[in-house]
Short mmCIF file of C-alpha atoms in Angstrom, two decimals:
data_model
loop_
_atom_site.label_atom_id
_atom_site.label_comp_id
_atom_site.label_asym_id
_atom_site.label_seq_id
_atom_site.Cartn_x
_atom_site.Cartn_y
_atom_site.Cartn_z
CA MET Y 1 35.31 -18.77 0.19
CA ILE Y 2 34.77 -19.05 3.68
CA VAL Y 3 34.52 -16.37 5.93
CA LYS Y 4 34.85 -15.96 9.37
CA PRO Y 5 32.39 -12.87 10.99
CA TYR Y 6 35.70 -11.03 12.01
CA GLN Y 7 36.67 -10.69 8.37
CA LEU Y 8 33.45 -9.25 6.56
CA ALA Y 9 34.55 -6.04 6.60
CA LYS Y 10 38.12 -6.77 4.85
CA VAL Y 11 36.18 -9.22 2.02
CA LYS Y 12 32.53 -7.25 1.61
CA LYS Y 13 34.05 -4.70 -0.91
CA ASP Y 14 35.28 -7.46 -2.86
CA VAL Y 15 32.41 -9.65 -3.15
CA ASP Y 16 28.40 -9.23 -4.25
CA PHE Y 17 26.77 -12.74 -2.46
CA PHE Y 18 26.61 -13.84 1.09
CA LEU Y 19 25.30 -16.32 2.80
CA PHE Y 20 24.71 -15.99 6.30
CA TYR Y 21 23.58 -18.96 7.82
CA GLY Y 22 23.34 -20.55 11.49
CA LYS Y 23 21.66 -20.18 15.09
CA ASN Y 24 22.88 -17.06 16.34
CA ASP Y 25 20.45 -14.57 15.49
CA GLY Y 26 21.72 -11.70 17.19
CA LEU Y 27 25.23 -11.82 15.80
CA LYS Y 28 23.90 -12.57 11.71
CA SER Y 29 21.75 -8.83 12.48
CA GLN Y 30 24.65 -7.56 13.36
CA LEU Y 31 26.34 -8.24 10.83
CA ILE Y 32 24.05 -7.72 7.81
CA LYS Y 33 23.23 -4.85 9.39
CA GLU Y 34 27.38 -3.41 9.35
CA LEU Y 35 26.65 -4.92 5.56
CA LEU Y 36 23.87 -2.49 4.76
CA LYS Y 37 24.89 0.61 6.47
CA ASP Y 38 26.12 2.31 3.55
CA ASP Y 39 22.75 1.31 1.43
CA LYS Y 40 20.35 3.46 0.70
CA GLU Y 41 16.54 1.98 1.97
CA GLU Y 42 15.23 2.79 -1.24
CA SER Y 43 18.25 0.38 -2.71
CA VAL Y 44 17.17 -2.72 -0.79
CA TYR Y 45 14.55 -5.01 -1.24
CA LYS Y 46 13.47 -8.50 1.03
CA TYR Y 47 11.98 -11.39 0.16
CA GLU Y 48 11.17 -14.68 2.17
CA GLU Y 49 12.58 -17.46 0.00
CA LYS Y 50 9.54 -19.33 -0.51
CA GLU Y 51 8.00 -15.65 -2.83
CA ILE Y 52 11.10 -15.78 -4.41
CA LEU Y 53 9.95 -19.54 -5.99
CA ASP Y 54 6.30 -19.24 -6.15
CA ASN Y 55 7.05 -16.17 -8.89
CA LYS Y 56 10.35 -16.66 -10.36
CA GLU Y 57 9.61 -14.29 -13.29
CA ILE Y 58 8.40 -11.65 -11.07
CA PHE Y 59 11.72 -11.94 -8.71
CA PHE Y 60 13.28 -12.14 -12.37
CA GLU Y 61 11.86 -9.07 -14.12
CA ASN Y 62 12.89 -7.32 -11.04
CA THR Y 63 16.57 -8.10 -10.56
CA PHE Y 64 17.13 -7.75 -13.73
CA SER Y 65 15.25 -4.37 -15.03
CA SER Y 66 17.42 -1.65 -14.06
CA SER Y 67 16.26 1.99 -12.78
CA LEU Y 68 16.33 5.98 -13.13
CA PHE Y 69 16.70 5.84 -9.30
CA ASP Y 70 18.49 2.83 -8.10
CA ASN Y 71 21.93 2.70 -9.64
CA TYR Y 72 22.96 -0.57 -7.10
CA LYS Y 73 20.47 -2.83 -6.37
CA THR Y 74 20.85 -4.97 -2.78
CA LEU Y 75 18.69 -8.19 -2.23
CA VAL Y 76 18.12 -9.28 0.45
CA ILE Y 77 16.63 -13.04 1.22
CA ASN Y 78 15.44 -14.55 3.75
CA ARG Y 79 14.28 -17.48 5.52
CA CYS Y 80 16.70 -19.70 2.81
CA SER Y 81 16.99 -23.80 1.84
CA ASP Y 82 18.22 -25.89 -0.31
CA LYS Y 83 15.23 -25.04 -2.76
CA ILE Y 84 16.60 -21.87 -3.47
CA HIS Y 85 19.98 -24.03 -5.00
CA GLU Y 86 19.11 -23.17 -8.73
CA LEU Y 87 18.30 -20.01 -8.08
CA ILE Y 88 21.09 -18.34 -6.52
CA LEU Y 89 23.36 -20.68 -8.71
CA ASP Y 90 21.75 -19.36 -11.84
CA LEU Y 91 22.19 -15.55 -10.94
CA PHE Y 92 26.10 -16.34 -9.99
CA GLU Y 93 26.60 -18.19 -13.43
CA ARG Y 94 24.75 -14.40 -15.27
CA GLN Y 95 27.77 -12.43 -13.55
CA ILE Y 96 25.19 -9.63 -12.54
CA LYS Y 97 26.27 -6.14 -12.17
CA ASP Y 98 25.27 -3.40 -9.02
CA THR Y 99 23.46 -6.13 -7.35
CA LYS Y 100 24.44 -7.42 -4.04
CA ILE Y 101 22.54 -10.08 -2.64
CA ILE Y 102 22.67 -11.32 0.93
CA ILE Y 103 20.84 -14.60 1.72
CA ILE Y 104 20.44 -15.56 5.18
CA ALA Y 105 19.28 -19.39 6.84
CA GLU Y 106 19.05 -20.86 9.67
CA LEU Y 107 21.64 -24.01 10.72
CA LEU Y 108 22.79 -25.92 7.18
CA GLU Y 109 24.46 -29.34 7.07
CA LYS Y 110 27.88 -29.60 5.71
CA LYS Y 111 25.47 -32.04 2.47
CA SER Y 112 23.47 -28.55 2.14
CA LYS Y 113 24.13 -27.86 -2.32
CA LEU Y 114 24.02 -24.21 -0.73
CA ARG Y 115 26.74 -24.45 1.37
CA LYS Y 116 28.78 -26.01 -0.75
CA LEU Y 117 28.18 -23.43 -3.63
CA PHE Y 118 29.27 -20.50 -1.16
CA GLU Y 119 32.59 -22.57 0.12
CA LYS Y 120 33.68 -23.51 -3.13
CA GLU Y 121 33.22 -20.79 -4.99
CA LYS Y 122 36.10 -17.92 -4.08
CA LYS Y 123 34.16 -14.73 -5.64
CA ILE Y 124 31.02 -15.45 -2.96
CA ALA Y 125 31.20 -15.26 0.81
CA CYS Y 126 29.82 -17.93 3.04
CA ILE Y 127 29.89 -16.25 6.59
CA PRO Y 128 28.87 -20.02 9.30
CA ILE Y 129 27.72 -18.09 12.72
CA TYR Y 130 27.90 -20.21 15.41
CA PRO Y 131 26.63 -19.88 18.80
CA ASP Y 132 28.13 -17.40 20.92
CA THR Y 133 30.38 -18.26 24.49
CA ASN Y 134 29.90 -16.48 27.29
CA GLU Y 135 33.19 -15.37 26.74
CA ILE Y 136 32.41 -13.50 23.76
CA LEU Y 137 29.05 -12.26 25.45
CA SER Y 138 31.06 -10.79 28.96
CA GLN Y 139 33.39 -8.83 26.18
CA PHE Y 140 30.60 -7.57 23.87
CA ALA Y 141 29.14 -5.99 26.95
CA LEU Y 142 32.43 -4.95 28.88
CA THR Y 143 32.81 -3.23 25.25
CA PHE Y 144 29.33 -1.30 25.75
CA PHE Y 145 30.20 -0.29 28.90
CA GLN Y 146 33.47 1.42 28.50
CA ASN Y 147 31.55 3.50 25.42
CA HIS Y 148 29.12 4.58 27.19
CA LYS Y 149 31.58 4.97 30.64
CA ILE Y 150 29.54 3.56 32.17
CA SER Y 151 31.25 1.56 35.35
CA ILE Y 152 30.20 -1.67 36.31
CA SER Y 153 32.02 -4.28 37.79
CA GLN Y 154 32.65 -7.60 36.49
CA GLN Y 155 30.37 -10.03 38.72
CA ASP Y 156 27.81 -7.85 37.68
CA ILE Y 157 28.61 -8.24 34.21
CA ASN Y 158 28.52 -11.92 34.53
CA LEU Y 159 25.48 -11.64 36.77
CA ILE Y 160 23.76 -9.79 32.54
CA ILE Y 161 25.25 -12.63 30.95
CA THR Y 162 24.14 -15.70 32.85
CA LYS Y 163 20.35 -14.01 32.63
CA CYS Y 164 20.99 -13.81 28.63
CA SER Y 165 21.00 -16.83 28.41
CA GLY Y 166 23.15 -16.41 25.23
CA ASP Y 167 21.44 -15.34 23.36
CA ARG Y 168 22.93 -12.03 21.79
CA ILE Y 169 19.52 -10.30 21.52
CA ASN Y 170 18.47 -10.94 24.93
CA LEU Y 171 21.92 -9.38 25.73
CA GLU Y 172 21.75 -6.45 23.27
CA ASN Y 173 18.04 -5.35 25.00
CA GLU Y 174 18.88 -5.63 28.89
CA LEU Y 175 22.07 -3.51 28.16
CA GLU Y 176 19.92 -1.25 26.40
CA LYS Y 177 17.12 -0.96 29.08
CA ILE Y 178 20.43 -0.20 31.47
CA LYS Y 179 21.93 2.45 29.90
CA ILE Y 180 18.11 4.39 29.26
CA TYR Y 181 17.82 3.15 33.16
CA LEU Y 182 20.66 4.76 34.13
CA GLY Y 183 20.22 8.84 32.17
CA GLU Y 184 23.07 10.72 32.44
CA LYS Y 185 24.23 8.03 35.88
CA LYS Y 186 27.41 6.73 34.68
CA LYS Y 187 27.45 4.00 38.15
CA ILE Y 188 25.36 0.92 39.19
CA SER Y 189 25.00 -1.26 41.98
CA THR Y 190 24.07 -4.53 41.90
CA GLU Y 191 21.00 -3.59 44.36
CA GLU Y 192 20.37 -1.53 40.99
CA LEU Y 193 20.93 -4.42 38.36
CA LEU Y 194 19.03 -7.07 40.18
CA LYS Y 195 15.45 -4.25 39.97
CA LEU Y 196 15.97 -4.32 36.23
CA ILE Y 197 16.38 -8.36 35.70
CA ASN Y 198 13.97 -9.13 38.06
CA LEU Y 199 11.46 -7.08 36.13
CA SER Y 200 12.23 -8.43 32.82
CA GLU Y 201 12.09 -11.71 34.68
CA ASN Y 202 8.42 -10.26 36.17
CA HIS Y 203 7.27 -8.90 33.14
#
């Protein structure tokens, strides 16, 4: 089933298979971090698609073997493509228990077998990640400043957004830099902001 990013919190308790695909790496990372926040670090296993395809037997052995310490496993598979479709279908059809599987891919075309599988089946989630608009990034920045009780004009927020070139990761880095720069202060001027941005450009 197709799940929009803001719907993820509602379905995550009822779904064990997730496909994230698209070009917005910042939003993708944010959503996956939210999905993993209740998982113990030692129960999360990270793979690359090529690593699994080169060693399918070892992957299946690790996936289906039980552990005294891991009651619940989470498998995160990066840089996926249609090459892994059959393997994921196999895992889905086996209805494995106590295992969450997160598949991460770049842009997938409509005819992609992997994408079609996740869109068609009702018990697994397909989350397309589209590029952020300036309006979304502006709201993201505004929420950040409100949460940290930092006073800043909308004009200065627009300036930050422009400098980030539509990249959420760049924006997060800039916002964190502003927070560190201010310390206990709760207001930043345009002049200070320009210096910070220029420093990043010079760097």
